[in-house]
Amino acid sequence: MESFASSRADAPAPARKAAAISIPVSLAELLDKITILEIKSEQFCGEKKRNVDHELSLLKHVLRQSGVELLPKQHQELKAVNQSLWQIEESIRQHEHRKDFGEAFIALARSVYLENDKRAEIKRAINDDYNSAIKEEKSYA
């Protein structure tokens, strides 16, 4: 198995600044990342918001360049489930902070995988509808 770091003593020092890295992803994964960044942009301010908005702009440009025109409904469905996950995670953190691990905490924790199942279904449908060259596969116990 290849290592991420070179094991040679004479290898050059690793770069200290990385440029943007492009990787192949499914259409649904791109849209998922865009919707998450939209949610973050609505929540953050200052430098965090500027960083998020910069990344969001880059990814929206990639989507425009792809020539794919998504149905607004697909964007809305994926964003809605990601907003739900955001709210659930925030609630879980509040319970964690209070060390409140009762029934409400358990219900929230269980709702994460239920929402993630919905998210996977939406992403699968998007990839199928647009015949995406890459299809994500999920594994469940």
mmCIF file with all atom_site columns, C-alpha atoms in Angstrom:
data_model
loop_
_atom_site.group_PDB
_atom_site.id
_atom_site.type_symbol
_atom_site.label_atom_id
_atom_site.label_alt_id
_atom_site.label_comp_id
_atom_site.label_asym_id
_atom_site.label_entity_id
_atom_site.label_seq_id
_atom_site.pdbx_PDB_ins_code
_atom_site.Cartn_x
_atom_site.Cartn_y
_atom_site.Cartn_z
_atom_site.occupancy
_atom_site.B_iso_or_equiv
_atom_site.pdbx_formal_charge
_atom_site.auth_seq_id
_atom_site.auth_comp_id
_atom_site.auth_asym_id
_atom_site.auth_atom_id
_atom_site.pdbx_PDB_model_num
ATOM 1   C CA . MET A 1 1   ? 0.000   0.000  0.000   1.00 0.00 ? 1   MET A CA 1
ATOM 2   C CA . GLU A 1 2   ? 1.329   3.428  -0.904  1.00 0.00 ? 2   GLU A CA 1
ATOM 3   C CA . SER A 1 3   ? 2.042   5.888  1.842   1.00 0.00 ? 3   SER A CA 1
ATOM 4   C CA . PHE A 1 4   ? 0.922   9.511  1.703   1.00 0.00 ? 4   PHE A CA 1
ATOM 5   C CA . ALA A 1 5   ? 4.352   10.573 2.945   1.00 0.00 ? 5   ALA A CA 1
ATOM 6   C CA . SER A 1 6   ? 7.554   9.580  1.221   1.00 0.00 ? 6   SER A CA 1
ATOM 7   C CA . SER A 1 7   ? 9.817   7.343  3.285   1.00 0.00 ? 7   SER A CA 1
ATOM 8   C CA . ARG A 1 8   ? 13.004  8.396  1.503   1.00 0.00 ? 8   ARG A CA 1
ATOM 9   C CA . ALA A 1 9   ? 15.433  10.463 3.542   1.00 0.00 ? 9   ALA A CA 1
ATOM 10  C CA . ASP A 1 10  ? 16.284  12.631 0.519   1.00 0.00 ? 10  ASP A CA 1
ATOM 11  C CA . ALA A 1 11  ? 12.644  13.364 -0.356  1.00 0.00 ? 11  ALA A CA 1
ATOM 12  C CA . PRO A 1 12  ? 11.745  17.037 -0.678  1.00 0.00 ? 12  PRO A CA 1
ATOM 13  C CA . ALA A 1 13  ? 9.930   18.660 2.214   1.00 0.00 ? 13  ALA A CA 1
ATOM 14  C CA . PRO A 1 14  ? 6.151   18.607 1.831   1.00 0.00 ? 14  PRO A CA 1
ATOM 15  C CA . ALA A 1 15  ? 4.477   21.716 0.457   1.00 0.00 ? 15  ALA A CA 1
ATOM 16  C CA . ARG A 1 16  ? 3.217   24.028 3.168   1.00 0.00 ? 16  ARG A CA 1
ATOM 17  C CA . LYS A 1 17  ? 0.455   25.537 1.065   1.00 0.00 ? 17  LYS A CA 1
ATOM 18  C CA . ALA A 1 18  ? -1.974  23.509 -0.996  1.00 0.00 ? 18  ALA A CA 1
ATOM 19  C CA . ALA A 1 19  ? -3.764  24.846 -4.031  1.00 0.00 ? 19  ALA A CA 1
ATOM 20  C CA . ALA A 1 20  ? -7.371  23.877 -4.649  1.00 0.00 ? 20  ALA A CA 1
ATOM 21  C CA . ILE A 1 21  ? -7.509  20.181 -5.443  1.00 0.00 ? 21  ILE A CA 1
ATOM 22  C CA . SER A 1 22  ? -9.995  18.848 -7.968  1.00 0.00 ? 22  SER A CA 1
ATOM 23  C CA . ILE A 1 23  ? -11.412 15.352 -7.591  1.00 0.00 ? 23  ILE A CA 1
ATOM 24  C CA . PRO A 1 24  ? -14.073 13.487 -9.547  1.00 0.00 ? 24  PRO A CA 1
ATOM 25  C CA . VAL A 1 25  ? -17.362 13.327 -7.645  1.00 0.00 ? 25  VAL A CA 1
ATOM 26  C CA . SER A 1 26  ? -20.917 12.446 -8.488  1.00 0.00 ? 26  SER A CA 1
ATOM 27  C CA . LEU A 1 27  ? -23.348 15.191 -9.420  1.00 0.00 ? 27  LEU A CA 1
ATOM 28  C CA . ALA A 1 28  ? -25.262 14.554 -6.197  1.00 0.00 ? 28  ALA A CA 1
ATOM 29  C CA . GLU A 1 29  ? -22.095 14.854 -4.107  1.00 0.00 ? 29  GLU A CA 1
ATOM 30  C CA . LEU A 1 30  ? -21.373 18.232 -5.709  1.00 0.00 ? 30  LEU A CA 1
ATOM 31  C CA . LEU A 1 31  ? -24.920 19.423 -5.035  1.00 0.00 ? 31  LEU A CA 1
ATOM 32  C CA . ASP A 1 32  ? -24.738 18.064 -1.477  1.00 0.00 ? 32  ASP A CA 1
ATOM 33  C CA . LYS A 1 33  ? -21.573 20.060 -0.810  1.00 0.00 ? 33  LYS A CA 1
ATOM 34  C CA . ILE A 1 34  ? -23.147 23.173 -2.346  1.00 0.00 ? 34  ILE A CA 1
ATOM 35  C CA . THR A 1 35  ? -26.246 22.916 -0.137  1.00 0.00 ? 35  THR A CA 1
ATOM 36  C CA . ILE A 1 36  ? -24.128 22.404 2.988   1.00 0.00 ? 36  ILE A CA 1
ATOM 37  C CA . LEU A 1 37  ? -22.075 25.478 2.109   1.00 0.00 ? 37  LEU A CA 1
ATOM 38  C CA . GLU A 1 38  ? -25.284 27.462 1.522   1.00 0.00 ? 38  GLU A CA 1
ATOM 39  C CA . ILE A 1 39  ? -26.444 26.512 5.020   1.00 0.00 ? 39  ILE A CA 1
ATOM 40  C CA . LYS A 1 40  ? -23.079 27.470 6.508   1.00 0.00 ? 40  LYS A CA 1
ATOM 41  C CA . SER A 1 41  ? -23.169 30.779 4.640   1.00 0.00 ? 41  SER A CA 1
ATOM 42  C CA . GLU A 1 42  ? -26.546 31.527 6.236   1.00 0.00 ? 42  GLU A CA 1
ATOM 43  C CA . GLN A 1 43  ? -25.194 30.687 9.717   1.00 0.00 ? 43  GLN A CA 1
ATOM 44  C CA . PHE A 1 44  ? -21.680 32.144 9.700   1.00 0.00 ? 44  PHE A CA 1
ATOM 45  C CA . CYS A 1 45  ? -20.352 35.693 9.694   1.00 0.00 ? 45  CYS A CA 1
ATOM 46  C CA . GLY A 1 46  ? -16.997 37.398 9.320   1.00 0.00 ? 46  GLY A CA 1
ATOM 47  C CA . GLU A 1 47  ? -13.998 35.466 8.048   1.00 0.00 ? 47  GLU A CA 1
ATOM 48  C CA . LYS A 1 48  ? -15.762 32.098 8.313   1.00 0.00 ? 48  LYS A CA 1
ATOM 49  C CA . LYS A 1 49  ? -18.545 33.358 6.034   1.00 0.00 ? 49  LYS A CA 1
ATOM 50  C CA . ARG A 1 50  ? -16.017 34.787 3.555   1.00 0.00 ? 50  ARG A CA 1
ATOM 51  C CA . ASN A 1 51  ? -14.195 31.443 3.404   1.00 0.00 ? 51  ASN A CA 1
ATOM 52  C CA . VAL A 1 52  ? -17.453 29.530 2.950   1.00 0.00 ? 52  VAL A CA 1
ATOM 53  C CA . ASP A 1 53  ? -18.703 31.961 0.309   1.00 0.00 ? 53  ASP A CA 1
ATOM 54  C CA . HIS A 1 54  ? -15.439 31.630 -1.618  1.00 0.00 ? 54  HIS A CA 1
ATOM 55  C CA . GLU A 1 55  ? -15.686 27.835 -1.676  1.00 0.00 ? 55  GLU A CA 1
ATOM 56  C CA . LEU A 1 56  ? -19.391 28.028 -2.538  1.00 0.00 ? 56  LEU A CA 1
ATOM 57  C CA . SER A 1 57  ? -18.629 30.316 -5.473  1.00 0.00 ? 57  SER A CA 1
ATOM 58  C CA . LEU A 1 58  ? -16.015 27.887 -6.797  1.00 0.00 ? 58  LEU A CA 1
ATOM 59  C CA . LEU A 1 59  ? -18.358 24.896 -6.571  1.00 0.00 ? 59  LEU A CA 1
ATOM 60  C CA . LYS A 1 60  ? -21.279 26.743 -8.159  1.00 0.00 ? 60  LYS A CA 1
ATOM 61  C CA . HIS A 1 61  ? -18.933 27.639 -11.013 1.00 0.00 ? 61  HIS A CA 1
ATOM 62  C CA . VAL A 1 62  ? -18.066 23.945 -11.441 1.00 0.00 ? 62  VAL A CA 1
ATOM 63  C CA . LEU A 1 63  ? -21.776 23.094 -11.560 1.00 0.00 ? 63  LEU A CA 1
ATOM 64  C CA . ARG A 1 64  ? -22.451 25.834 -14.148 1.00 0.00 ? 64  ARG A CA 1
ATOM 65  C CA . GLN A 1 65  ? -19.500 24.656 -16.256 1.00 0.00 ? 65  GLN A CA 1
ATOM 66  C CA . SER A 1 66  ? -20.892 21.107 -16.226 1.00 0.00 ? 66  SER A CA 1
ATOM 67  C CA . GLY A 1 67  ? -23.885 22.276 -18.246 1.00 0.00 ? 67  GLY A CA 1
ATOM 68  C CA . VAL A 1 68  ? -26.255 20.316 -15.992 1.00 0.00 ? 68  VAL A CA 1
ATOM 69  C CA . GLU A 1 69  ? -29.460 22.116 -15.107 1.00 0.00 ? 69  GLU A CA 1
ATOM 70  C CA . LEU A 1 70  ? -30.840 20.689 -11.901 1.00 0.00 ? 70  LEU A CA 1
ATOM 71  C CA . LEU A 1 71  ? -34.499 20.849 -11.053 1.00 0.00 ? 71  LEU A CA 1
ATOM 72  C CA . PRO A 1 72  ? -35.084 23.333 -8.209  1.00 0.00 ? 72  PRO A CA 1
ATOM 73  C CA . LYS A 1 73  ? -37.030 20.613 -6.365  1.00 0.00 ? 73  LYS A CA 1
ATOM 74  C CA . GLN A 1 74  ? -33.931 18.398 -6.150  1.00 0.00 ? 74  GLN A CA 1
ATOM 75  C CA . HIS A 1 75  ? -31.849 21.250 -4.776  1.00 0.00 ? 75  HIS A CA 1
ATOM 76  C CA . GLN A 1 76  ? -34.582 22.125 -2.259  1.00 0.00 ? 76  GLN A CA 1
ATOM 77  C CA . GLU A 1 77  ? -35.018 18.512 -1.089  1.00 0.00 ? 77  GLU A CA 1
ATOM 78  C CA . LEU A 1 78  ? -31.311 18.006 -0.512  1.00 0.00 ? 78  LEU A CA 1
ATOM 79  C CA . LYS A 1 79  ? -30.923 21.364 1.214   1.00 0.00 ? 79  LYS A CA 1
ATOM 80  C CA . ALA A 1 80  ? -33.930 20.637 3.459   1.00 0.00 ? 80  ALA A CA 1
ATOM 81  C CA . VAL A 1 81  ? -32.502 17.327 4.661   1.00 0.00 ? 81  VAL A CA 1
ATOM 82  C CA . ASN A 1 82  ? -29.109 18.963 5.243   1.00 0.00 ? 82  ASN A CA 1
ATOM 83  C CA . GLN A 1 83  ? -30.797 21.767 7.215   1.00 0.00 ? 83  GLN A CA 1
ATOM 84  C CA . SER A 1 84  ? -32.533 19.117 9.304   1.00 0.00 ? 84  SER A CA 1
ATOM 85  C CA . LEU A 1 85  ? -29.197 17.390 9.944   1.00 0.00 ? 85  LEU A CA 1
ATOM 86  C CA . TRP A 1 86  ? -27.637 20.748 10.883  1.00 0.00 ? 86  TRP A CA 1
ATOM 87  C CA . GLN A 1 87  ? -30.397 21.389 13.444  1.00 0.00 ? 87  GLN A CA 1
ATOM 88  C CA . ILE A 1 88  ? -30.152 17.853 14.835  1.00 0.00 ? 88  ILE A CA 1
ATOM 89  C CA . GLU A 1 89  ? -26.373 18.161 15.249  1.00 0.00 ? 89  GLU A CA 1
ATOM 90  C CA . GLU A 1 90  ? -26.772 21.535 16.976  1.00 0.00 ? 90  GLU A CA 1
ATOM 91  C CA . SER A 1 91  ? -29.317 20.022 19.384  1.00 0.00 ? 91  SER A CA 1
ATOM 92  C CA . ILE A 1 92  ? -27.045 17.056 20.065  1.00 0.00 ? 92  ILE A CA 1
ATOM 93  C CA . ARG A 1 93  ? -24.186 19.441 20.906  1.00 0.00 ? 93  ARG A CA 1
ATOM 94  C CA . GLN A 1 94  ? -26.444 21.350 23.318  1.00 0.00 ? 94  GLN A CA 1
ATOM 95  C CA . HIS A 1 95  ? -27.402 18.109 25.077  1.00 0.00 ? 95  HIS A CA 1
ATOM 96  C CA . GLU A 1 96  ? -23.745 17.060 25.135  1.00 0.00 ? 96  GLU A CA 1
ATOM 97  C CA . HIS A 1 97  ? -22.740 20.398 26.679  1.00 0.00 ? 97  HIS A CA 1
ATOM 98  C CA . ARG A 1 98  ? -25.362 19.932 29.424  1.00 0.00 ? 98  ARG A CA 1
ATOM 99  C CA . LYS A 1 99  ? -24.360 16.271 29.816  1.00 0.00 ? 99  LYS A CA 1
ATOM 100 C CA . ASP A 1 100 ? -28.025 15.456 29.205  1.00 0.00 ? 100 ASP A CA 1
ATOM 101 C CA . PHE A 1 101 ? -28.047 11.994 27.667  1.00 0.00 ? 101 PHE A CA 1
ATOM 102 C CA . GLY A 1 102 ? -31.678 11.118 28.320  1.00 0.00 ? 102 GLY A CA 1
ATOM 103 C CA . GLU A 1 103 ? -34.454 10.085 25.957  1.00 0.00 ? 103 GLU A CA 1
ATOM 104 C CA . ALA A 1 104 ? -34.368 13.317 23.935  1.00 0.00 ? 104 ALA A CA 1
ATOM 105 C CA . PHE A 1 105 ? -30.647 12.872 23.275  1.00 0.00 ? 105 PHE A CA 1
ATOM 106 C CA . ILE A 1 106 ? -31.159 9.262  22.208  1.00 0.00 ? 106 ILE A CA 1
ATOM 107 C CA . ALA A 1 107 ? -34.002 10.267 19.875  1.00 0.00 ? 107 ALA A CA 1
ATOM 108 C CA . LEU A 1 108 ? -31.810 12.957 18.311  1.00 0.00 ? 108 LEU A CA 1
ATOM 109 C CA . ALA A 1 109 ? -28.902 10.547 17.883  1.00 0.00 ? 109 ALA A CA 1
ATOM 110 C CA . ARG A 1 110 ? -31.168 8.014  16.188  1.00 0.00 ? 110 ARG A CA 1
ATOM 111 C CA . SER A 1 111 ? -32.614 10.708 13.921  1.00 0.00 ? 111 SER A CA 1
ATOM 112 C CA . VAL A 1 112 ? -29.148 11.357 12.457  1.00 0.00 ? 112 VAL A CA 1
ATOM 113 C CA . TYR A 1 113 ? -29.040 8.014  10.668  1.00 0.00 ? 113 TYR A CA 1
ATOM 114 C CA . LEU A 1 114 ? -32.681 8.298  9.624   1.00 0.00 ? 114 LEU A CA 1
ATOM 115 C CA . GLU A 1 115 ? -32.015 11.699 8.039   1.00 0.00 ? 115 GLU A CA 1
ATOM 116 C CA . ASN A 1 116 ? -28.816 10.384 6.474   1.00 0.00 ? 116 ASN A CA 1
ATOM 117 C CA . ASP A 1 117 ? -30.872 7.569  4.925   1.00 0.00 ? 117 ASP A CA 1
ATOM 118 C CA . LYS A 1 118 ? -33.184 10.205 3.377   1.00 0.00 ? 118 LYS A CA 1
ATOM 119 C CA . ARG A 1 119 ? -30.144 12.128 2.184   1.00 0.00 ? 119 ARG A CA 1
ATOM 120 C CA . ALA A 1 120 ? -28.699 9.004  0.543   1.00 0.00 ? 120 ALA A CA 1
ATOM 121 C CA . GLU A 1 121 ? -32.035 8.328  -1.215  1.00 0.00 ? 121 GLU A CA 1
ATOM 122 C CA . ILE A 1 122 ? -32.175 11.878 -2.578  1.00 0.00 ? 122 ILE A CA 1
ATOM 123 C CA . LYS A 1 123 ? -28.566 11.711 -3.759  1.00 0.00 ? 123 LYS A CA 1
ATOM 124 C CA . ARG A 1 124 ? -29.142 8.308  -5.370  1.00 0.00 ? 124 ARG A CA 1
ATOM 125 C CA . ALA A 1 125 ? -32.185 9.674  -7.225  1.00 0.00 ? 125 ALA A CA 1
ATOM 126 C CA . ILE A 1 126 ? -30.222 12.687 -8.487  1.00 0.00 ? 126 ILE A CA 1
ATOM 127 C CA . ASN A 1 127 ? -27.377 10.489 -9.711  1.00 0.00 ? 127 ASN A CA 1
ATOM 128 C CA . ASP A 1 128 ? -29.848 8.137  -11.394 1.00 0.00 ? 128 ASP A CA 1
ATOM 129 C CA . ASP A 1 129 ? -31.903 10.956 -12.962 1.00 0.00 ? 129 ASP A CA 1
ATOM 130 C CA . TYR A 1 130 ? -28.802 12.508 -14.521 1.00 0.00 ? 130 TYR A CA 1
ATOM 131 C CA . ASN A 1 131 ? -27.000 9.237  -15.252 1.00 0.00 ? 131 ASN A CA 1
ATOM 132 C CA . SER A 1 132 ? -24.016 10.369 -13.206 1.00 0.00 ? 132 SER A CA 1
ATOM 133 C CA . ALA A 1 133 ? -20.773 8.613  -14.138 1.00 0.00 ? 133 ALA A CA 1
ATOM 134 C CA . ILE A 1 134 ? -20.053 8.170  -10.425 1.00 0.00 ? 134 ILE A CA 1
ATOM 135 C CA . LYS A 1 135 ? -22.601 6.583  -8.105  1.00 0.00 ? 135 LYS A CA 1
ATOM 136 C CA . GLU A 1 136 ? -22.156 6.536  -4.346  1.00 0.00 ? 136 GLU A CA 1
ATOM 137 C CA . GLU A 1 137 ? -22.775 3.335  -2.469  1.00 0.00 ? 137 GLU A CA 1
ATOM 138 C CA . LYS A 1 138 ? -23.723 3.211  1.195   1.00 0.00 ? 138 LYS A CA 1
ATOM 139 C CA . SER A 1 139 ? -23.214 0.369  3.633   1.00 0.00 ? 139 SER A CA 1
ATOM 140 C CA . TYR A 1 140 ? -25.489 -0.381 6.532   1.00 0.00 ? 140 TYR A CA 1
ATOM 141 C CA . ALA A 1 141 ? -25.046 -2.924 9.319   1.00 0.00 ? 141 ALA A CA 1
#
